[in-house]
């Protein structure tokens, strides 16, 4: 029997640090990569996401071949149903000692891989994904030692472990661990937003864009605006650009909402980190160095490193620690169907329409658009948790379930009852007004709670508080809000809750 290994590389594992590739012997082992129907269609992925992954996969194939590897690459074909079927076809075609693959980022695929041994009669070695900075085993040990799963404590451990922004005595640079308070300025059009460089499409990308346009005609995504890096080198150039032109303002305007810019000063690296084109420790060290070189404020560097070293690793740990049960939480019993305009952006709430349209067209929205505009609406409106999670998984280029599910179900919808977040991220229109410039041109007024021109977020916010007061009463951080609500007369509360119900019915019917 041949001692050759069949090494499977998934579309979000495009890194030479992929552990399955570490032991790959050029000229002996066979690397298999495949564009398959199941992965491309298990949700209605944004066309940007499919194009990014297919183009990056094909470029990675070329890189592996340049390094002398044998690569069996399956271009998209409706007939190739799933990754399992690809493995089956490969092991029927030649004899292999085993299949080697790095663990996938989604529970459904992990479960499916567990069947491959018995289904295809070959040993399947699933290796730990060492591209993350905290292993699942280490996260579980940390989680089991804690009373609750608060990110802040996890993050401090990670800062110490990787000696990032750390003094020699183990204290944080600047004497504070977290500069979140400095990173919340609203957008008032006072600072120029730098123009992002265009990324040239080569023949591979042009072919992929044509394929995706033809094979996925009904999926969201305006491919004429496709501008993502598809190789490590391009992704690194984008990141260098961010360090030089975006980073210094990134901190201050991290939470800002700008009508005229989908990107503001954001780094746009999550999609590259999540598919393997950039490595998390490298980007953190580069940002730390930028701060040491006086290219940015400490608050900006800390804000960035917290997202990558803290939040990203924490989210992934939570996912694997709590799956598969985590997916079924629905603390507020939210089951209202998603309105059709979530797929068109066709609503007259200006901030929401802009965030949805941008997300659908570009496959990108920054965290406040996702959390406080779209997620907040879904939370206040009681939209079905499963449907909302599926929407996020489909629409965003950087969305894989390990990162999407805890962010949506836990953080945005508080459907886990507070496992991740100490209180629901519910907010009225005043928050959105403070953070951005959408309200000025909106037909609704954020200073009114009832009446035809009142911002729907206002009455929906109080309606949410009223509807769920029994559950919220157990949360110490909601005490002040509940007291404010109770101080109002019964008649006033009734009027707001009734208006909230009416305005919700009207808004949900829009665009249909
Ligand atoms: C997201 C995605 C898409 C759209 N297509 C493919 C594909 O055709 N082949 C592949 O290997 N991977 C693809 N992916 C990424 C997988 O869905 C991802 O590896 C799993 O969800 C696990 O994270």
GROMACS .gro file of C-alpha atoms in nm, residues 335-510:
model
  176
  335UNK     CA    1  -3.943   3.410   1.679
  336UNK     CA    2  -4.074   3.686   1.452
  337UNK     CA    3  -3.990   3.610   1.087
  338UNK     CA    4  -3.717   3.818   0.928
  339UNK     CA    5  -3.875   4.088   0.706
  340UNK     CA    6  -3.801   4.058   0.334
  341UNK     CA    7  -3.615   4.391   0.336
  342UNK     CA    8  -3.329   4.232   0.529
  343UNK     CA    9  -3.237   4.105   0.181
  344UNK     CA   10  -3.284   4.438   0.000
  345UNK     CA   11  -3.222   4.716   0.253
  346UNK     CA   12  -3.557   4.860   0.152
  347UNK     CA   13  -3.669   5.029   0.475
  348UNK     CA   14  -3.705   5.398   0.554
  349UNK     CA   15  -3.499   5.382   0.875
  350UNK     CA   16  -3.198   5.551   0.724
  351UNK     CA   17  -2.922   5.404   0.943
  352UNK     CA   18  -3.066   5.055   0.906
  353UNK     CA   19  -3.117   5.083   0.533
  354UNK     CA   20  -2.760   5.206   0.484
  355UNK     CA   21  -2.609   4.932   0.704
  356UNK     CA   22  -2.814   4.660   0.533
  357UNK     CA   23  -2.752   4.783   0.179
  358UNK     CA   24  -2.381   4.814   0.238
  359UNK     CA   25  -2.362   4.470   0.401
  360UNK     CA   26  -2.554   4.308   0.115
  361UNK     CA   27  -2.367   4.488  -0.162
  362UNK     CA   28  -2.013   4.465  -0.022
  363UNK     CA   29  -2.027   4.176   0.224
  364UNK     CA   30  -1.889   4.411   0.485
  365UNK     CA   31  -2.019   4.609   0.779
  366UNK     CA   32  -1.817   4.724   1.076
  367UNK     CA   33  -1.894   4.607   1.427
  368UNK     CA   34  -2.125   4.894   1.528
  369UNK     CA   35  -2.329   4.859   1.211
  370UNK     CA   36  -2.359   4.488   1.280
  371UNK     CA   37  -2.416   4.515   1.656
  372UNK     CA   38  -2.593   4.843   1.724
  373UNK     CA   39  -2.784   4.911   1.404
  374UNK     CA   40  -2.882   4.575   1.252
  375UNK     CA   41  -2.842   4.352   1.558
  376UNK     CA   42  -3.006   4.606   1.786
  377UNK     CA   43  -3.309   4.626   1.556
  378UNK     CA   44  -3.333   4.245   1.544
  379UNK     CA   45  -3.312   4.227   1.924
  380UNK     CA   46  -3.572   4.500   1.985
  381UNK     CA   47  -3.806   4.362   1.718
  382UNK     CA   48  -3.777   4.005   1.852
  383UNK     CA   49  -3.667   3.866   1.516
  384UNK     CA   50  -3.619   3.491   1.502
  385UNK     CA   51  -3.277   3.405   1.645
  386UNK     CA   52  -3.203   3.124   1.404
  387UNK     CA   53  -3.302   3.330   1.099
  388UNK     CA   54  -3.096   3.628   1.212
  389UNK     CA   55  -2.791   3.409   1.271
  390UNK     CA   56  -2.830   3.253   0.928
  391UNK     CA   57  -2.856   3.600   0.773
  392UNK     CA   58  -2.528   3.710   0.933
  393UNK     CA   59  -2.356   3.388   0.830
  394UNK     CA   60  -2.465   3.441   0.472
  395UNK     CA   61  -2.408   3.810   0.427
  396UNK     CA   62  -2.061   3.885   0.566
  397UNK     CA   63  -1.744   3.793   0.386
  398UNK     CA   64  -1.564   3.711   0.711
  399UNK     CA   65  -1.847   3.497   0.855
  400UNK     CA   66  -1.779   3.138   0.954
  401UNK     CA   67  -1.992   2.986   1.224
  402UNK     CA   68  -1.718   2.984   1.489
  403UNK     CA   69  -1.707   3.364   1.475
  404UNK     CA   70  -2.057   3.448   1.354
  405UNK     CA   71  -2.266   3.250   1.602
  406UNK     CA   72  -2.135   3.384   1.935
  407UNK     CA   73  -2.120   3.738   1.793
  408UNK     CA   74  -2.480   3.725   1.670
  409UNK     CA   75  -2.660   3.492   1.908
  410UNK     CA   76  -2.465   3.589   2.219
  411UNK     CA   77  -2.351   3.944   2.168
  412UNK     CA   78  -2.612   4.104   1.942
  413UNK     CA   79  -2.927   3.911   2.040
  414UNK     CA   80  -2.841   3.818   2.401
  415UNK     CA   81  -3.013   3.490   2.319
  416UNK     CA   82  -2.771   3.300   2.545
  417UNK     CA   83  -2.914   3.488   2.844
  418UNK     CA   84  -2.584   3.655   2.929
  419UNK     CA   85  -2.322   3.382   2.896
  420UNK     CA   86  -2.108   3.624   2.694
  421UNK     CA   87  -2.236   3.976   2.753
  422UNK     CA   88  -2.323   4.109   3.096
  423UNK     CA   89  -2.628   4.292   2.957
  424UNK     CA   90  -2.822   4.309   2.630
  425UNK     CA   91  -2.682   4.551   2.371
  426UNK     CA   92  -3.019   4.723   2.339
  427UNK     CA   93  -3.019   5.093   2.258
  428UNK     CA   94  -3.257   5.365   2.151
  429UNK     CA   95  -3.220   5.597   1.853
  430UNK     CA   96  -3.024   5.840   2.072
  431UNK     CA   97  -2.724   5.608   2.069
  432UNK     CA   98  -2.730   5.590   1.690
  433UNK     CA   99  -2.765   5.968   1.670
  434UNK     CA  100  -2.465   6.014   1.901
  435UNK     CA  101  -2.246   5.777   1.700
  436UNK     CA  102  -2.318   5.901   1.351
  437UNK     CA  103  -2.469   6.132   1.097
  438UNK     CA  104  -2.759   5.929   0.960
  439UNK     CA  105  -3.031   6.093   1.168
  440UNK     CA  106  -2.989   6.440   1.013
  441UNK     CA  107  -3.133   6.323   0.681
  442UNK     CA  108  -3.367   6.054   0.817
  443UNK     CA  109  -3.742   6.095   0.799
  444UNK     CA  110  -3.765   5.996   1.167
  445UNK     CA  111  -3.661   6.207   1.463
  446UNK     CA  112  -3.441   6.047   1.734
  447UNK     CA  113  -3.576   6.299   1.988
  448UNK     CA  114  -3.934   6.167   1.961
  449UNK     CA  115  -4.066   5.841   2.102
  450UNK     CA  116  -4.424   5.832   1.973
  451UNK     CA  117  -4.592   5.978   1.666
  452UNK     CA  118  -4.553   5.924   1.293
  453UNK     CA  119  -4.209   6.087   1.276
  454UNK     CA  120  -4.066   5.931   1.596
  455UNK     CA  121  -3.755   5.714   1.550
  456UNK     CA  122  -3.881   5.352   1.575
  457UNK     CA  123  -3.572   5.252   1.776
  458UNK     CA  124  -3.705   5.467   2.066
  459UNK     CA  125  -4.044   5.309   2.124
  460UNK     CA  126  -3.905   4.965   2.036
  461UNK     CA  127  -3.638   5.008   2.299
  462UNK     CA  128  -3.888   5.082   2.575
  463UNK     CA  129  -4.125   4.816   2.448
  464UNK     CA  130  -3.837   4.566   2.473
  465UNK     CA  131  -3.760   4.676   2.830
  466UNK     CA  132  -4.127   4.647   2.925
  467UNK     CA  133  -4.184   4.312   2.754
  468UNK     CA  134  -3.882   4.147   2.913
  469UNK     CA  135  -3.877   4.322   3.251
  470UNK     CA  136  -3.912   3.992   3.440
  471UNK     CA  137  -3.594   3.857   3.283
  472UNK     CA  138  -3.408   4.189   3.294
  473UNK     CA  139  -3.484   4.236   3.662
  474UNK     CA  140  -3.231   3.963   3.740
  475UNK     CA  141  -2.959   4.166   3.573
  476UNK     CA  142  -2.793   4.420   3.805
  477UNK     CA  143  -2.673   4.629   3.510
  478UNK     CA  144  -3.030   4.688   3.392
  479UNK     CA  145  -3.152   4.825   3.728
  480UNK     CA  146  -3.119   5.193   3.638
  481UNK     CA  147  -3.304   5.158   3.308
  482UNK     CA  148  -3.584   4.955   3.468
  483UNK     CA  149  -3.622   5.213   3.744
  484UNK     CA  150  -3.644   5.494   3.490
  485UNK     CA  151  -3.911   5.301   3.308
  486UNK     CA  152  -4.109   5.231   3.623
  487UNK     CA  153  -4.099   5.598   3.723
  488UNK     CA  154  -4.313   5.687   3.422
  489UNK     CA  155  -4.691   5.684   3.468
  490UNK     CA  156  -4.880   5.372   3.368
  491UNK     CA  157  -5.058   5.571   3.096
  492UNK     CA  158  -4.730   5.692   2.947
  493UNK     CA  159  -4.581   5.343   2.948
  494UNK     CA  160  -4.892   5.202   2.782
  495UNK     CA  161  -4.883   5.472   2.512
  496UNK     CA  162  -4.516   5.401   2.432
  497UNK     CA  163  -4.559   5.023   2.427
  498UNK     CA  164  -4.870   5.050   2.207
  499UNK     CA  165  -4.693   5.285   1.969
  500UNK     CA  166  -4.393   5.049   1.961
  501UNK     CA  167  -4.622   4.764   1.853
  502UNK     CA  168  -4.785   4.975   1.581
  503UNK     CA  169  -4.460   5.117   1.448
  504UNK     CA  170  -4.307   4.768   1.443
  505UNK     CA  171  -4.596   4.629   1.237
  506UNK     CA  172  -4.564   4.918   0.993
  507UNK     CA  173  -4.184   4.893   0.962
  508UNK     CA  174  -4.191   4.516   0.911
  509UNK     CA  175  -4.435   4.558   0.621
  510UNK     CA  176  -4.211   4.803   0.437
   0.00000   0.00000   0.00000
